[in-house]
Each structure stands twice: as structure tokens, then as C-alpha cells.
mmCIF file of C-alpha atoms in Angstrom:
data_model
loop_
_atom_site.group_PDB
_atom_site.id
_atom_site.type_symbol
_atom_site.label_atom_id
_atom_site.label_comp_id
_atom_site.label_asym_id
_atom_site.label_seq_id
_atom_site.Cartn_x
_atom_site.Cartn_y
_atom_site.Cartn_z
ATOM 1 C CA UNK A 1 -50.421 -31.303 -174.817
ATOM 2 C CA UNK A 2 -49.906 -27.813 -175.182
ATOM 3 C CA UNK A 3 -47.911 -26.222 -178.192
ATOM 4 C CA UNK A 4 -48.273 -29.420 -180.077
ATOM 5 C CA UNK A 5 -46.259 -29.591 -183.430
ATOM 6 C CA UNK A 6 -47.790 -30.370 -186.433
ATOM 7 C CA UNK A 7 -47.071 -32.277 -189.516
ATOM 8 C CA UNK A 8 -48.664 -33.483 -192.613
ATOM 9 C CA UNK A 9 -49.178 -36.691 -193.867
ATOM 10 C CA UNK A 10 -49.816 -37.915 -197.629
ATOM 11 C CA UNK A 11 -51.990 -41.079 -197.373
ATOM 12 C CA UNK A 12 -52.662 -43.543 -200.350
ATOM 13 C CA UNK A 13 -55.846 -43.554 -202.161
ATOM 14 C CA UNK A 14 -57.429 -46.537 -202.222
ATOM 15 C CA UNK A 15 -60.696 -48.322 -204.288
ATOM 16 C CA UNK A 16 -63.876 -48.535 -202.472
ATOM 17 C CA UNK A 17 -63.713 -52.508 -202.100
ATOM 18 C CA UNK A 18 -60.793 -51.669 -199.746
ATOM 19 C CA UNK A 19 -62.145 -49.080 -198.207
ATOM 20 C CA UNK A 20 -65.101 -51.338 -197.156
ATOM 21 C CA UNK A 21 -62.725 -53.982 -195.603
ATOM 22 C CA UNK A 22 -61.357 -51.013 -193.479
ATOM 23 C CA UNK A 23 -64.446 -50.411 -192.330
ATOM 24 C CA UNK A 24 -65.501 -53.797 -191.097
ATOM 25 C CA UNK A 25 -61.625 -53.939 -188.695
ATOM 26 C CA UNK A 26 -62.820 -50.856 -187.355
ATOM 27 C CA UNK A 27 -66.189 -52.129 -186.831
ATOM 28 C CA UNK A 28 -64.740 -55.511 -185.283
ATOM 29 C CA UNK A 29 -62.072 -53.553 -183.252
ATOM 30 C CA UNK A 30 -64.939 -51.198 -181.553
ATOM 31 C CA UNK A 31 -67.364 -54.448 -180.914
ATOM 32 C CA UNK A 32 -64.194 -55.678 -178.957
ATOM 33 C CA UNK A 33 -64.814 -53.512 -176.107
ATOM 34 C CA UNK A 34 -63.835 -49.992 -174.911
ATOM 35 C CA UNK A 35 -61.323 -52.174 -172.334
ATOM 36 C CA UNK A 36 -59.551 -52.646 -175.736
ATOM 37 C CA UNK A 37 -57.748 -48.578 -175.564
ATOM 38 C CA UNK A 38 -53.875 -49.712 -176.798
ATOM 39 C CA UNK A 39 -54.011 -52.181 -179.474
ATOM 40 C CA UNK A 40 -51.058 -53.633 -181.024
ATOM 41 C CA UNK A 41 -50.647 -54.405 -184.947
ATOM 42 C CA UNK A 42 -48.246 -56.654 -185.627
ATOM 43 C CA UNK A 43 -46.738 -59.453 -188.342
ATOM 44 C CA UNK A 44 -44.733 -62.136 -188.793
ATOM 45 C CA UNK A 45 -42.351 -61.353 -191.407
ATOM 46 C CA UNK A 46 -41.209 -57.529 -192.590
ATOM 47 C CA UNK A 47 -43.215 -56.477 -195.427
ATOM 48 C CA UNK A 48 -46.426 -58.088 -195.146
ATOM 49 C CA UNK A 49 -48.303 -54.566 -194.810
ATOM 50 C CA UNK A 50 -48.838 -53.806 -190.818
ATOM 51 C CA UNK A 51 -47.943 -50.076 -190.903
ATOM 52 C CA UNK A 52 -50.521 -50.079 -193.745
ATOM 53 C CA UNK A 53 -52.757 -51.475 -191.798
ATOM 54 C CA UNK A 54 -52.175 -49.714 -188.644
ATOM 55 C CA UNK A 55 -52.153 -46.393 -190.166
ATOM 56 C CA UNK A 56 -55.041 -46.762 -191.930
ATOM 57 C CA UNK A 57 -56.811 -48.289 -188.362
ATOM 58 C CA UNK A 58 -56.165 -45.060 -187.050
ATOM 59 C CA UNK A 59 -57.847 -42.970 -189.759
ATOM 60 C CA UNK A 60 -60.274 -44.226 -189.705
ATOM 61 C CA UNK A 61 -60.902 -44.715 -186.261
ATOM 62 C CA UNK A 62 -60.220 -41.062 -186.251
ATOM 63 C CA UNK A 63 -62.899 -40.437 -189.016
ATOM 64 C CA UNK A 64 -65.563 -41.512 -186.365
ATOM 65 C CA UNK A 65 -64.239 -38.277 -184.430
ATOM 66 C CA UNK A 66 -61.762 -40.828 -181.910
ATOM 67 C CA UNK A 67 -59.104 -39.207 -180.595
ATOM 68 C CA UNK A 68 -56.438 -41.460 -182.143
ATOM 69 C CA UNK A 69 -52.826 -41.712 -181.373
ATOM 70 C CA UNK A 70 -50.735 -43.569 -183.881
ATOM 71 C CA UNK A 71 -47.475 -44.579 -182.318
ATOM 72 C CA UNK A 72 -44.033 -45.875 -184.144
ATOM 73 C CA UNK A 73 -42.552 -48.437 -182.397
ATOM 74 C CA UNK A 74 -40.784 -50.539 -185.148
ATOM 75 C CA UNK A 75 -37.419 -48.840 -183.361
ATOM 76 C CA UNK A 76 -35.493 -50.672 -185.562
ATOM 77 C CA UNK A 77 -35.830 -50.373 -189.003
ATOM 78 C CA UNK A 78 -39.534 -47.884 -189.282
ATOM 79 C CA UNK A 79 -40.594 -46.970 -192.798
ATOM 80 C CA UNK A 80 -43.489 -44.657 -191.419
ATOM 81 C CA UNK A 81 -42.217 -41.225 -191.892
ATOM 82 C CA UNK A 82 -41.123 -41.817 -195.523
ATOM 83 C CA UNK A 83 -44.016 -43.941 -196.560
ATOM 84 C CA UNK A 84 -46.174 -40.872 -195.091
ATOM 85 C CA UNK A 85 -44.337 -38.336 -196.197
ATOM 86 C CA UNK A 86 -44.275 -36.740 -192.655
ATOM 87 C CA UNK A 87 -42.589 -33.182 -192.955
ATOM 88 C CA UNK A 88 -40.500 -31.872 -190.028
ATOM 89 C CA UNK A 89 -40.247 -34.113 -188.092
ATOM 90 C CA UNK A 90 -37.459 -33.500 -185.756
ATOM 91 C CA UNK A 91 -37.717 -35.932 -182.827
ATOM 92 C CA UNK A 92 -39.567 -39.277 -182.459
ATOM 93 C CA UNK A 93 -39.884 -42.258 -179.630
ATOM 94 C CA UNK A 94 -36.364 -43.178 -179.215
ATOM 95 C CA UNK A 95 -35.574 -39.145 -178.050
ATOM 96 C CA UNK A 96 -38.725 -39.593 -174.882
ATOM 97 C CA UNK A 97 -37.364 -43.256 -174.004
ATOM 98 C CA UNK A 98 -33.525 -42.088 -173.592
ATOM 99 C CA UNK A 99 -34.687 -38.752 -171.991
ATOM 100 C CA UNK A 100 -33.432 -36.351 -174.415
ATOM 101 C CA UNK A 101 -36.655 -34.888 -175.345
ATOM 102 C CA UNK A 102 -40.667 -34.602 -173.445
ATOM 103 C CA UNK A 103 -43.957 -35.703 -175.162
ATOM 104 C CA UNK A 104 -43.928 -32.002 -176.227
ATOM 105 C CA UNK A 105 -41.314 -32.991 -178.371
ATOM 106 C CA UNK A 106 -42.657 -36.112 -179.881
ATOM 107 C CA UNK A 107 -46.370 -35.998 -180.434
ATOM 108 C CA UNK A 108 -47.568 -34.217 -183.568
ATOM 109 C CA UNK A 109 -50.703 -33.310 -184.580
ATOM 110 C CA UNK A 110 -51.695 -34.302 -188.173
ATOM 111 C CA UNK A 111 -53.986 -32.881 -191.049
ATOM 112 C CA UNK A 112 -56.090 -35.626 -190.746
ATOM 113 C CA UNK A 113 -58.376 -34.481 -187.489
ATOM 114 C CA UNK A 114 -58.236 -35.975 -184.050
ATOM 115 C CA UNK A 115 -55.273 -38.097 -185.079
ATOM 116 C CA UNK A 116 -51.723 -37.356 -183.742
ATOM 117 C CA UNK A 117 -48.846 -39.048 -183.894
ATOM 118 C CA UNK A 118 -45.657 -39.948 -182.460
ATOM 119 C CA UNK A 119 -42.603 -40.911 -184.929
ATOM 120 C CA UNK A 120 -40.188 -43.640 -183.913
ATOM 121 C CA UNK A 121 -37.237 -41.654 -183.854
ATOM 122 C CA UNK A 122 -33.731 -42.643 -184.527
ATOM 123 C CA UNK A 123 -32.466 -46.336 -184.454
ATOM 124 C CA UNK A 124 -31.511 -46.657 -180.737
ATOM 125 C CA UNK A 125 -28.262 -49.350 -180.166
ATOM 126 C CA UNK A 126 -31.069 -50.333 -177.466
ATOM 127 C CA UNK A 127 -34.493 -50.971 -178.128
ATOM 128 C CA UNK A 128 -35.441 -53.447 -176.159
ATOM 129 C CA UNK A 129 -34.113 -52.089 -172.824
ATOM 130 C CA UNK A 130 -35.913 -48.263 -174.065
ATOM 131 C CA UNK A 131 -39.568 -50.363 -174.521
ATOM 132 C CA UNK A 132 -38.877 -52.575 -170.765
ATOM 133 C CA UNK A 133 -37.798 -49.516 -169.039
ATOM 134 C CA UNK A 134 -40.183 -47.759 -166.761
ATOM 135 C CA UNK A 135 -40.233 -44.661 -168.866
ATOM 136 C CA UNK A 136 -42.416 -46.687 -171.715
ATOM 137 C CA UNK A 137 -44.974 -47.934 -169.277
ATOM 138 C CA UNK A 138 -45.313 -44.571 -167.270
ATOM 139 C CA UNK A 139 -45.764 -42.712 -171.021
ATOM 140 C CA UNK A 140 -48.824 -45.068 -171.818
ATOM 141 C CA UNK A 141 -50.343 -45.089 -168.529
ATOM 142 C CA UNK A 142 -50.099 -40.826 -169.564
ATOM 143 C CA UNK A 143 -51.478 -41.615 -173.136
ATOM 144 C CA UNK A 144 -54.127 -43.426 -172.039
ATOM 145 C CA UNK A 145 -55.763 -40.688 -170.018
ATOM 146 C CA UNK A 146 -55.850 -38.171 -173.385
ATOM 147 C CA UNK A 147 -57.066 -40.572 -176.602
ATOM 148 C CA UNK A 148 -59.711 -42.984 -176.604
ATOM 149 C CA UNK A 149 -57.798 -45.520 -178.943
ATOM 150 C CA UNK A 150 -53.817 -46.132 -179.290
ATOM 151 C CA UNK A 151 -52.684 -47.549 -182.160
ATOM 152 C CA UNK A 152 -49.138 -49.560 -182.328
ATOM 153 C CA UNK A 153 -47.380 -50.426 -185.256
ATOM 154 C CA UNK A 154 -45.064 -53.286 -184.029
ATOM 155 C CA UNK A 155 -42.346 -54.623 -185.024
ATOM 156 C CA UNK A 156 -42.768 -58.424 -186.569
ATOM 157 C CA UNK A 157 -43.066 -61.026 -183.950
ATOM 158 C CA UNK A 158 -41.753 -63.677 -186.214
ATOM 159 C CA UNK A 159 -38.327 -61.235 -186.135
ATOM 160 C CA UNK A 160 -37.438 -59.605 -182.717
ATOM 161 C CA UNK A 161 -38.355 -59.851 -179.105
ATOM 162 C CA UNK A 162 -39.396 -56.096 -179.133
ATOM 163 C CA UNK A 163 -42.936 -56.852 -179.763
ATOM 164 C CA UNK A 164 -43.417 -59.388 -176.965
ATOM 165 C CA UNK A 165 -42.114 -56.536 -174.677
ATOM 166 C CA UNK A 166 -44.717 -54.090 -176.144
ATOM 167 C CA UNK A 167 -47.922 -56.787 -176.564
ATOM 168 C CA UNK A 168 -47.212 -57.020 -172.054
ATOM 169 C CA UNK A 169 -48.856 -52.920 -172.166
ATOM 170 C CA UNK A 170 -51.104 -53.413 -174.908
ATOM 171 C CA UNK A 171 -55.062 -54.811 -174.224
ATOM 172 C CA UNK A 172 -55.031 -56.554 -178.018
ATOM 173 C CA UNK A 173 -53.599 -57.443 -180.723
ATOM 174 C CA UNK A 174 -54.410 -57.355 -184.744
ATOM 175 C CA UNK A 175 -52.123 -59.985 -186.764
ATOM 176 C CA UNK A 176 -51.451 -58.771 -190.556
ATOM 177 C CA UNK A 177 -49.972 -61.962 -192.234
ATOM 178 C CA UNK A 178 -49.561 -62.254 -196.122
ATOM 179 C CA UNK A 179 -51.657 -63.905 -198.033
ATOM 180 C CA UNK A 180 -49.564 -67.510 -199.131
ATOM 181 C CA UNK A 181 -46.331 -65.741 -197.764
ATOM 182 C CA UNK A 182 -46.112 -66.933 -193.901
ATOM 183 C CA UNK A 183 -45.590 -70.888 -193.267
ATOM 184 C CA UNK A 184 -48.324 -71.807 -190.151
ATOM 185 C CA UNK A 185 -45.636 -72.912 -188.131
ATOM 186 C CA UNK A 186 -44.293 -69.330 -187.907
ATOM 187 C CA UNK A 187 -47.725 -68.017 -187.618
ATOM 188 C CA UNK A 188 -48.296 -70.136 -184.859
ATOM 189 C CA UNK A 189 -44.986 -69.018 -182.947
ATOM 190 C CA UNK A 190 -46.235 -65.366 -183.377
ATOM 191 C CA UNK A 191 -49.573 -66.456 -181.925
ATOM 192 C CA UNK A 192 -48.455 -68.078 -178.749
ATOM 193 C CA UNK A 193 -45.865 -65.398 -178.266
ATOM 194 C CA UNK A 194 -48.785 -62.468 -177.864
ATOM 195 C CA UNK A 195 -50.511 -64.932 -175.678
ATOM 196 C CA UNK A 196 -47.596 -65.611 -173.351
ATOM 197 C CA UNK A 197 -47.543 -61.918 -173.217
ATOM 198 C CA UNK A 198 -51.068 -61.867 -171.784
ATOM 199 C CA UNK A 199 -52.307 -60.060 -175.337
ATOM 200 C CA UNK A 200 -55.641 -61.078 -176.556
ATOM 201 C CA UNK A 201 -55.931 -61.243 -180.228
ATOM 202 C CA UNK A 202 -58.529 -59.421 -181.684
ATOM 203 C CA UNK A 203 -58.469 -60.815 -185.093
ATOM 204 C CA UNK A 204 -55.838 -61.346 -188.413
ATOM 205 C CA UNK A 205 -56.114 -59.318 -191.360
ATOM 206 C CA UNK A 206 -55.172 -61.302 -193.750
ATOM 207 C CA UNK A 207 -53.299 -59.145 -196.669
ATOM 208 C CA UNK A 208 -52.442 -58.715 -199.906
ATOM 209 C CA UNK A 209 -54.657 -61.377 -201.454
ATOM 210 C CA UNK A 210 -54.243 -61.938 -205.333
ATOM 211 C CA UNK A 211 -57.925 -61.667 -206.368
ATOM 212 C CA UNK A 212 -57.130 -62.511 -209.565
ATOM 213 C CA UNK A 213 -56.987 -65.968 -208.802
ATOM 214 C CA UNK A 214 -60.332 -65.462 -207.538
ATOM 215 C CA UNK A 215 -62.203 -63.934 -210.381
ATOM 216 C CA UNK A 216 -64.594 -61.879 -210.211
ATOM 217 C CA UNK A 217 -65.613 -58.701 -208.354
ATOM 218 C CA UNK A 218 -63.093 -59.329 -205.964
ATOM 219 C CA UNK A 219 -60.296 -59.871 -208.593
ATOM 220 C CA UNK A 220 -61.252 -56.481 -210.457
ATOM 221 C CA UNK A 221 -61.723 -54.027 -207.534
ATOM 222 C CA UNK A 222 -59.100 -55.843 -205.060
ATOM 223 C CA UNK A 223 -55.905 -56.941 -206.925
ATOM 224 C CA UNK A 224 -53.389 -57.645 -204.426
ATOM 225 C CA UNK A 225 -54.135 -54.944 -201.678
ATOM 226 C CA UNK A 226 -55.818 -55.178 -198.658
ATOM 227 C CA UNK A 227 -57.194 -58.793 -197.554
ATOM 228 C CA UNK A 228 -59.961 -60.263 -195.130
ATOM 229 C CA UNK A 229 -60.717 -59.602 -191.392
ATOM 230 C CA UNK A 230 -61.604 -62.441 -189.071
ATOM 231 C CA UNK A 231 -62.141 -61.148 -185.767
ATOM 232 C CA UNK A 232 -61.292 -63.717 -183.188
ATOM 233 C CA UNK A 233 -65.364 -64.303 -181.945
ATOM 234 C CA UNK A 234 -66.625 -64.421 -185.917
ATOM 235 C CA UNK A 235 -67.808 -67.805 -185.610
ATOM 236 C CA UNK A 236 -70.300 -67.460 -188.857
ATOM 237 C CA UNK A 237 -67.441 -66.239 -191.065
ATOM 238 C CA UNK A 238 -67.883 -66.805 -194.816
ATOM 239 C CA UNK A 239 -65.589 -69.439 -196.868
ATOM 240 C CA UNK A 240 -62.317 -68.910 -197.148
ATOM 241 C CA UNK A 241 -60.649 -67.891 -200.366
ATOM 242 C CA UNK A 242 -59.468 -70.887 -202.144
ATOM 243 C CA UNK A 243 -55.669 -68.995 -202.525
ATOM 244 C CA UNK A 244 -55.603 -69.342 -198.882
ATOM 245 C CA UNK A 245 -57.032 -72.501 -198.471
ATOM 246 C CA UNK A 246 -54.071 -73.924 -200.577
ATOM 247 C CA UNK A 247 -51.368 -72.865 -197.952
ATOM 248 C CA UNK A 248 -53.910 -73.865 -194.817
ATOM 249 C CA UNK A 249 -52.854 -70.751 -192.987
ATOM 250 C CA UNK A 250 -56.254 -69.020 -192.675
ATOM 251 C CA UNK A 251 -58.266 -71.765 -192.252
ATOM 252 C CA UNK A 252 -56.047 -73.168 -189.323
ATOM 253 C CA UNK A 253 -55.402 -69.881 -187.760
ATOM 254 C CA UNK A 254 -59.258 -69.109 -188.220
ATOM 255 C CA UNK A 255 -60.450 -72.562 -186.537
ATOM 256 C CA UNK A 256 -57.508 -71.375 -183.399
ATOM 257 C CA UNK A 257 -58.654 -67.997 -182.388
ATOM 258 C CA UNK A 258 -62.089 -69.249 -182.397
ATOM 259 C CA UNK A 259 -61.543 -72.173 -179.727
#
């Protein structure tokens, strides 16, 4: 895209524990397959840490010289330009969907190299009918042909239909859930509604695990941050943490994406 804006974006530091996890979803998500180009990060619930997680997905992605694109789509209530700090950033999704603006307008480079970005814009009265229009899947069929990875951030399948619309153009899925937060019958509902969208899951990440209950390494270098990845073919993956066993969400979600 030529005469691409730029912005800049502050990103959290984080402990080298967490770092590591990062590093083993990126490592999962590249073992998935190059077939796997637009992947979808989604959650059950609002505030169990996907934009976290799919921001950081694309850093680091982008840190193994990818050409990332990191794409808004939480058109109804996004926290991404204020949790990064983004600076002038004048137009966003919602402006390309309703045709007031190009993808000139809405794709910004960042500081952090090969990653660029497009913001979601202003809350639209209509979201769903902007992501099932024909201008969404004509922009990703465009996208696809310029980065090798796309990363979504979602909107929570436990809340709206927007993200079954999205997980239909997507070729996988990551599931952030919250450590003891999510009941398994919700977790389930968001699980069969990405597969009756025809989305492979990839794997959960499970977050914001109190590793203080744990002891330990884990509990001194982890507190409650980032959690666990269990990719959805990990059929040798180490015990479960016992905080988790308690609520028998990992283990049961664990034991489903590996049937």
C-alpha cells in the first residue's frame, strides 16, 4: 500500500517466563500449517485478555521478520487503540466497511517492523451487516495476497454473533479463556460455535493463571499474567495446573480438541 500512515504503539513489558509462553503459541501456530494465513483470537467473556494475546501473537510473529497484519474487529466496544497508545489515528475498519474511506486510509504501519495495523474504527449502529457484507470478504481475499499471517482480535463468542460471522473467513482459531473465570458449559458453546463456522481451533491459551497457588518458579516469575498453550494436536501435554483442575475447564476442553 503506497503512502501508508504510520503510528506508534507502546507495548507492555513483560518477565521472561511470559515471554517464553509467547514463544511456544507462535511456535504451535507456525507448526499448524502455512494454510493457517487469517487466524482468529477470540474469548468467551470480555476481559479475559484476547487483545493481549492477539497483539502480542503478532509481534512476535513479526519478530521472525512475518509480515503481520493485526486487525481490530471488536466493532463494538475495542480497547486497542488506548491500551496501545496508538497516536493519530484518524480512521479505522468501520470507515472501509461503510465506504467512507480505502485501505489507504486504514492500514498503518507501526514502529515495531513488518507489523501494520488496521484500527477498528468508530462503533458502527451495524456491525454485523459491515463484517457479512461483501466488502469484508473482498478486503481479506486483498490482505491475504500482501502479509503472510493475519491476526484477528475478535469479539467474545460467549457475547455477540459478530465473531461467528468473522471465524466463516478465518482458517483458525486461538481461544483465550480465564483461568477459573469461564463455566465449561459456556466454553463449550464458544467451541461448537467456531466449529459450525467451519473454524478449526488451533489451540486455547489459557490466561491469567494465579501462580501463586502454585508455588514455585511459576508463582514468582508468572503471577497472574499470561497462562498455558495447548495446541489442539499436543497429545503429550504436561499436567494440568491444579487451579485449573478445580474448575475442570482445561482438562475437559484439553481431552475435546484432542478427539
Amino acid at each position: 500500500i503506497r503512502n501508508m500512515k504510520k503510528t506508534t504503539i507502546e507495548l507492555e513489558s513483560l518477565n521472561c517466563a511470559a515471554k517464553e509462553e509467547l514463544k511456544t503459541l507462535r511456535t504451535n501456530i507456525l507448526f499448524c500449517g502455512s494454510d493457517k494465513q487469517v487466524i482468529m483470537v477470540t474469548s468467551a467473556v470480555m476481559g479475559e485478555g484476547k487483545s493481549q494475546i492477539s497483539t502480542r501473537l503478532a509481534v512476535s510473529l513479526a519478530e521472525l521478520k512475518k509480515k503481520v497484519l493485526l486487525i481490530d474487529m471488536d466493532l463494538r466496544k475495542s480497547v486497542m487503540v488506548s491500551r496501545l497508545k496508538a497516536q493519530g489515528i484518524d480512521k479505522g475498519l468501520t470507515h472501509f466497511l461503510s465506504g467512507q474511506g480505502t485501505m489507504a486510509d486504514v492500514v498503518y504501519s507501526t514502529n515495531v517492523p513488518k507489523l501494520h495495523m488496521i484500527f477498528s474504527g468508530p462503533y458502527a449502529p451495524n456491525p454485523t451487516e459491515l463484517l457479512s457484507g461483501e466488502r469484508f470478504q473482498k478486503m481479506l481475499n486483498s490482505l491475504k495476497a500482501l502479509y503472510d499471517y493475519i491476526i484477528i482480535d475478535a469479539p467474545p463468542l460467549g457475547m455477540v454473533v459478530d465473531g461467528a460471522i468473522i471465524a466463516k473467513s478465518c482458517d483458525g482459531a486461538v481461544m483465550v479463556l480465564e483461568s477459573g473465570a469461564v463455566k465449561y458449559r459456556l466454553a463449550q458453546r464458544v467451541k461448537a460455535k467456531l466449529e459450525d463456522a467451519g473454524c478449526p481451533i488451533l489451540g486455547v491459551v489459557l490466561n491469567k493463571i494465579d501462580r501463586r497457588k502454585t508455588g514455585g518458579y511459576y508463582g514468582k516469575y508468572y503471577g497472574k499474567h499470561y497462562g498455558k498453550y495447548y495446541g489442539a494436536s499436543d497429545a503429550n501435554a504436561e499436567k494440568l495446573h491444579e487451579d485449573a483442575k478445580r474448575h475442570n475447564l482445561e482438562d475437559d476442553l484439553r481431552k475435546d480438541l484432542q478427539k
